Amino acid sequence: MRKPIIAGNWKMNKTPKETKQLLEELKPLVKGAKPTVVVCVPAVDIQAAVRATKGTAIKVGAQNVHFKESGAYTGELSAQMLVECGVKYVIIGHSERRQYFGETDQTVNLRALAAVRAGLTPIICVGEKKEEREAGYTNALVTYQTLIALEGMSESEVKSCVIAYEPVWAIGTGLTATDEQANETIGVIRSAIAAKYGKRIGNAIRIQYGGSMNPKNVKGLMAQPHIDGGLIGGASLKAEDFAKVVNYED
Ligand code: PGA
C-alpha cells in the first residue's frame, strides 16, 4: 500500500564532477526500480545531480533548508531556492545537524513547515542516542521528536512527509538496529501519528529506517511491516551498493 522509498544521504561527500560520475553509474542500475529513489546531495552538487538524473525516475534531495524565505541568514538556503533548482526532497533534523549544528526540535519543525509549504517533501529524522535507549526513553523520545516536527501541519501535509527513524548509535557505526527493534520503534512513531492525526494518516505516512543500512541487511529490514524504506549514508556513496539496496527485492 505504501510505496517504499530509498534515499541516499551523501553527507559532505562528492564534488560536482564526482556527482555526475556516480549518477551516470547508478542510472542503469536502478532503472525500473520499484521504490522511489532519492539522492540527497550537497548543495553545490544539486545542479549536477538534477542534470544527470533528467529523464529518469531518480529524484534529487537537499540535506537542509532554512525556514525563512530570504534575509540575513549567512550560509543558509531557502525552500524556494531549492525548488527552483529542481530539488524535490529535503532531509531535515538529521542527528548530525542536531549534534554538531545546534538543530533543535523547534527548528526542525520550522524547517519542515517551510519545506512542505514550498512543495518539497521533507525527510524528517528522529532517533535516540545509545544512553537514551539504555535508559528506556526511546519510545517517548521518538514520539516527542516526531510530533513536534509535524506541529502546525494539516493532515494532508503530514501525510506528504517522510519520517526517517535513525537510532544515533547505528549511524556510521556498522551497528544496525535489529529488524524487530527498528520495526517496533517505527510502529511507535506510526501509532503516535495515528493517535494525533487519525488512523488513515498513520497508515499512509512513509517511515524509513536509517543507520548502517546496506545490501546485506536491507532485505530483513524491508520485510518488517512498518518499515517503508531506508535513509542510506555510507552505502549510498558507491553506485553498486546503493543499487543493491534499491533493488533489495531482486
Ligand atoms: P549510515 O548513515 O548509513 O552511514 O549509517 C545513515 C544516515 O546518517 O542517514
Short mmCIF file of C-alpha atoms and ligand atoms in Angstrom, two decimals:
data_model
loop_
_atom_site.label_atom_id
_atom_site.label_comp_id
_atom_site.label_asym_id
_atom_site.label_seq_id
_atom_site.Cartn_x
_atom_site.Cartn_y
_atom_site.Cartn_z
CA MET A 1 0.00 0.00 0.00
CA ARG A 2 2.81 2.44 0.89
CA LYS A 3 5.39 2.81 -1.86
CA PRO A 4 8.89 2.09 -0.50
CA ILE A 5 11.37 4.97 -0.60
CA ILE A 6 15.13 4.52 -0.60
CA ALA A 7 17.09 7.76 -0.17
CA GLY A 8 20.84 8.25 -0.22
CA ASN A 9 22.31 10.76 2.20
CA TRP A 10 25.67 11.68 0.72
CA LYS A 11 26.50 13.98 3.65
CA MET A 12 29.65 16.05 2.90
CA ASN A 13 30.90 13.80 0.11
CA LYS A 14 31.37 14.13 -3.67
CA THR A 15 32.23 17.12 -5.83
CA PRO A 16 30.03 18.10 -8.79
CA LYS A 17 32.28 16.08 -11.09
CA GLU A 18 32.08 13.04 -8.84
CA THR A 19 28.31 13.54 -8.57
CA LYS A 20 27.98 13.21 -12.32
CA GLN A 21 30.16 10.09 -12.37
CA LEU A 22 28.29 8.36 -9.56
CA LEU A 23 24.87 9.12 -11.02
CA GLU A 24 25.85 8.04 -14.54
CA GLU A 25 26.90 4.73 -13.00
CA LEU A 26 23.75 4.48 -10.88
CA LYS A 27 21.19 5.30 -13.57
CA PRO A 28 21.22 2.00 -15.48
CA LEU A 29 21.42 0.01 -12.24
CA VAL A 30 18.19 1.42 -10.78
CA LYS A 31 16.19 1.75 -13.98
CA GLY A 32 12.67 0.44 -13.41
CA ALA A 33 13.26 0.08 -9.64
CA LYS A 34 10.15 -0.43 -7.56
CA PRO A 35 10.88 2.05 -4.74
CA THR A 36 11.04 5.81 -5.03
CA VAL A 37 14.78 6.56 -5.39
CA VAL A 38 16.21 9.80 -3.99
CA VAL A 39 19.76 11.13 -3.75
CA CYS A 40 20.29 13.86 -1.15
CA VAL A 41 23.43 15.62 -2.29
CA PRO A 42 25.50 18.56 -1.00
CA ALA A 43 24.06 21.92 -2.12
CA VAL A 44 26.83 22.60 -4.62
CA ASP A 45 26.11 19.26 -6.32
CA ILE A 46 22.40 19.89 -6.84
CA GLN A 47 22.78 21.31 -10.32
CA ALA A 48 24.97 18.43 -11.48
CA ALA A 49 22.60 15.90 -9.91
CA VAL A 50 19.49 17.43 -11.48
CA ARG A 51 21.19 17.47 -14.86
CA ALA A 52 22.46 13.89 -14.60
CA THR A 53 19.10 12.48 -13.49
CA LYS A 54 16.97 14.33 -16.03
CA GLY A 55 14.53 11.97 -17.73
CA THR A 56 14.99 9.27 -15.07
CA ALA A 57 12.90 8.37 -12.02
CA ILE A 58 15.70 9.38 -9.62
CA LYS A 59 14.74 12.39 -7.51
CA VAL A 60 17.20 14.89 -6.12
CA GLY A 61 17.13 15.95 -2.48
CA ALA A 62 18.96 18.52 -0.38
CA GLN A 63 20.34 17.99 3.12
CA ASN A 64 18.85 21.02 4.86
CA VAL A 65 16.62 24.05 4.27
CA HIS A 66 16.06 27.31 6.14
CA PHE A 67 12.62 28.38 7.33
CA LYS A 68 12.66 31.99 6.14
CA GLU A 69 12.00 32.99 2.56
CA SER A 70 15.05 35.25 2.37
CA GLY A 71 17.16 37.55 4.51
CA ALA A 72 20.32 37.84 6.56
CA TYR A 73 20.98 34.14 7.22
CA THR A 74 24.51 33.61 6.00
CA GLY A 75 25.17 30.10 4.78
CA GLU A 76 21.52 29.05 4.58
CA LEU A 77 19.26 28.16 1.64
CA SER A 78 15.54 28.83 1.28
CA ALA A 79 12.96 26.30 0.18
CA GLN A 80 12.18 28.35 -2.93
CA MET A 81 15.85 28.33 -3.96
CA LEU A 82 15.85 24.53 -3.76
CA VAL A 83 12.57 24.22 -5.64
CA GLU A 84 13.84 26.43 -8.45
CA CYS A 85 16.93 24.25 -8.77
CA GLY A 86 14.83 21.11 -9.27
CA VAL A 87 15.04 19.69 -5.74
CA LYS A 88 12.08 17.53 -4.65
CA TYR A 89 13.11 16.21 -1.22
CA VAL A 90 15.00 17.63 1.74
CA ILE A 91 16.47 15.96 4.82
CA ILE A 92 15.54 17.83 7.98
CA GLY A 93 16.85 17.36 11.52
CA HIS A 94 19.49 14.76 10.75
CA SER A 95 21.21 13.77 14.01
CA GLU A 96 24.47 15.28 12.72
CA ARG A 97 22.69 18.64 12.34
CA ARG A 98 21.26 18.25 15.84
CA GLN A 99 24.59 17.17 17.33
CA TYR A 100 27.08 19.49 15.60
CA PHE A 101 24.99 22.46 14.47
CA GLY A 102 22.57 23.08 17.32
CA GLU A 103 19.44 21.97 15.48
CA THR A 104 16.52 21.61 17.91
CA ASP A 105 13.08 20.04 17.69
CA GLN A 106 11.68 23.56 17.27
CA THR A 107 13.95 24.50 14.33
CA VAL A 108 13.26 21.10 12.78
CA ASN A 109 9.55 21.95 12.95
CA LEU A 110 10.07 25.38 11.33
CA ARG A 111 12.21 23.91 8.55
CA ALA A 112 9.73 21.09 7.91
CA LEU A 113 6.84 23.57 7.67
CA ALA A 114 8.76 25.78 5.23
CA ALA A 115 9.69 22.77 3.11
CA VAL A 116 6.24 21.25 2.90
CA ARG A 117 4.63 24.61 2.12
CA ALA A 118 7.06 25.16 -0.75
CA GLY A 119 6.15 21.78 -2.20
CA LEU A 120 9.24 19.90 -1.07
CA THR A 121 8.94 16.53 0.63
CA PRO A 122 10.72 16.69 3.98
CA ILE A 123 12.55 13.61 5.20
CA ILE A 124 12.36 14.29 8.94
CA CYS A 125 14.94 12.44 11.01
CA VAL A 126 14.30 11.30 14.56
CA GLY A 127 16.12 8.84 16.78
CA GLU A 128 17.57 8.15 20.18
CA LYS A 129 21.15 8.10 21.46
CA LYS A 130 22.60 4.93 22.97
CA GLU A 131 22.24 6.12 26.54
CA GLU A 132 18.64 7.17 25.90
CA ARG A 133 17.79 3.69 24.63
CA GLU A 134 19.52 2.11 27.61
CA ALA A 135 17.57 4.34 29.99
CA GLY A 136 14.30 3.26 28.38
CA TYR A 137 13.43 6.61 26.80
CA THR A 138 13.34 5.57 23.13
CA ASN A 139 9.59 5.47 22.64
CA ALA A 140 8.85 8.70 24.49
CA LEU A 141 11.69 10.48 22.74
CA VAL A 142 10.86 9.50 19.15
CA THR A 143 7.19 10.26 19.79
CA TYR A 144 8.07 13.73 21.06
CA GLN A 145 10.54 14.43 18.25
CA THR A 146 8.05 13.33 15.60
CA LEU A 147 5.02 15.21 16.93
CA ILE A 148 6.96 18.44 17.49
CA ALA A 149 8.42 18.23 13.96
CA LEU A 150 4.91 17.95 12.48
CA GLU A 151 3.30 20.62 14.70
CA GLY A 152 1.15 23.09 12.77
CA MET A 153 0.78 20.93 9.65
CA SER A 154 -2.56 19.96 8.18
CA GLU A 155 -3.42 16.26 7.84
CA SER A 156 -2.54 16.26 4.16
CA GLU A 157 0.77 18.00 4.86
CA VAL A 158 1.61 15.38 7.50
CA LYS A 159 0.71 12.61 5.06
CA SER A 160 3.10 14.03 2.46
CA CYS A 161 6.12 13.91 4.82
CA VAL A 162 8.60 11.08 5.14
CA ILE A 163 9.91 10.22 8.61
CA ALA A 164 13.32 8.59 8.98
CA TYR A 165 13.88 6.70 12.21
CA GLU A 166 17.63 6.73 12.73
CA PRO A 167 18.96 5.48 16.06
CA VAL A 168 22.00 7.70 16.59
CA TRP A 169 24.09 4.76 17.81
CA ALA A 170 23.56 2.99 14.47
CA ILE A 171 24.66 5.85 12.20
CA GLY A 172 28.00 5.26 10.53
CA THR A 173 28.94 2.71 13.18
CA GLY A 174 28.22 -0.55 11.40
CA LEU A 175 25.78 -1.32 14.22
CA THR A 176 22.26 -1.76 12.91
CA ALA A 177 19.11 -1.93 14.96
CA THR A 178 17.74 -5.45 14.70
CA ASP A 179 14.84 -5.84 12.28
CA GLU A 180 12.49 -6.20 15.22
CA GLN A 181 13.91 -3.20 17.14
CA ALA A 182 13.59 -0.96 14.09
CA ASN A 183 10.09 -2.21 13.34
CA GLU A 184 8.95 -1.79 16.92
CA THR A 185 10.16 1.81 17.20
CA ILE A 186 8.77 2.73 13.80
CA GLY A 187 5.49 1.20 14.93
CA VAL A 188 5.55 3.52 17.94
CA ILE A 189 6.08 6.52 15.64
CA ARG A 190 3.23 5.38 13.39
CA SER A 191 0.87 4.93 16.35
CA ALA A 192 1.74 8.40 17.67
CA ILE A 193 0.92 9.93 14.28
CA ALA A 194 -2.30 7.90 14.06
CA ALA A 195 -3.35 8.97 17.56
CA LYS A 196 -2.96 12.65 16.70
CA TYR A 197 -3.88 12.83 13.01
CA GLY A 198 -6.10 9.78 12.57
CA LYS A 199 -5.60 6.18 11.50
CA ARG A 200 -5.75 6.99 7.81
CA ILE A 201 -2.75 9.33 8.05
CA GLY A 202 -0.90 6.93 10.35
CA ASN A 203 -1.33 4.14 7.82
CA ALA A 204 -0.37 6.29 4.85
CA ILE A 205 2.78 8.10 6.03
CA ARG A 206 6.05 6.58 4.91
CA ILE A 207 8.60 5.84 7.64
CA GLN A 208 12.15 4.83 6.80
CA TYR A 209 14.84 3.18 8.85
CA GLY A 210 18.36 4.63 8.75
CA GLY A 211 21.64 3.63 10.35
CA SER A 212 24.18 1.37 8.69
CA MET A 213 21.60 0.00 6.25
CA ASN A 214 23.41 -1.85 3.48
CA PRO A 215 23.00 -4.50 0.77
CA LYS A 216 23.29 -7.26 3.38
CA ASN A 217 20.70 -6.15 5.92
CA VAL A 218 18.21 -4.31 3.68
CA LYS A 219 16.05 -7.32 2.91
CA GLY A 220 15.38 -8.23 6.53
CA LEU A 221 14.60 -4.66 7.48
CA MET A 222 12.32 -4.11 4.48
CA ALA A 223 10.40 -7.29 5.29
CA GLN A 224 9.15 -5.67 8.50
CA PRO A 225 5.58 -4.40 8.24
CA HIS A 226 6.20 -0.84 9.49
CA ILE A 227 9.43 -0.15 7.58
CA ASP A 228 8.82 1.64 4.28
CA GLY A 229 12.35 2.35 3.16
CA GLY A 230 15.79 3.49 4.15
CA LEU A 231 17.94 6.56 4.54
CA ILE A 232 21.35 5.34 3.46
CA GLY A 233 24.62 7.07 4.30
CA GLY A 234 27.83 5.14 3.68
CA ALA A 235 26.30 2.59 1.32
CA SER A 236 24.91 5.35 -0.93
CA LEU A 237 28.37 6.54 -1.96
CA LYS A 238 29.02 3.60 -4.28
CA ALA A 239 26.60 3.12 -7.18
CA GLU A 240 26.74 -0.65 -6.98
CA ASP A 241 26.00 -0.80 -3.24
CA PHE A 242 23.24 1.78 -3.41
CA ALA A 243 21.65 -0.01 -6.36
CA LYS A 244 21.69 -3.27 -4.38
CA VAL A 245 19.83 -1.55 -1.56
CA VAL A 246 17.32 -0.06 -4.01
CA ASN A 247 16.81 -3.42 -5.70
CA TYR A 248 16.51 -5.31 -2.42
CA GLU A 249 13.71 -7.49 -3.79
CA ASP A 250 15.75 -8.94 -6.67
P1 PGA B 1 24.88 5.41 7.56
O1 PGA B 1 24.19 6.85 7.66
O2 PGA B 1 24.07 4.60 6.60
O3 PGA B 1 26.26 5.69 7.09
O4 PGA B 1 24.85 4.82 8.93
C1 PGA B 1 22.79 6.98 7.66
C2 PGA B 1 22.41 8.42 7.88
O5 PGA B 1 23.12 9.11 8.63
O6 PGA B 1 21.43 8.91 7.29
#
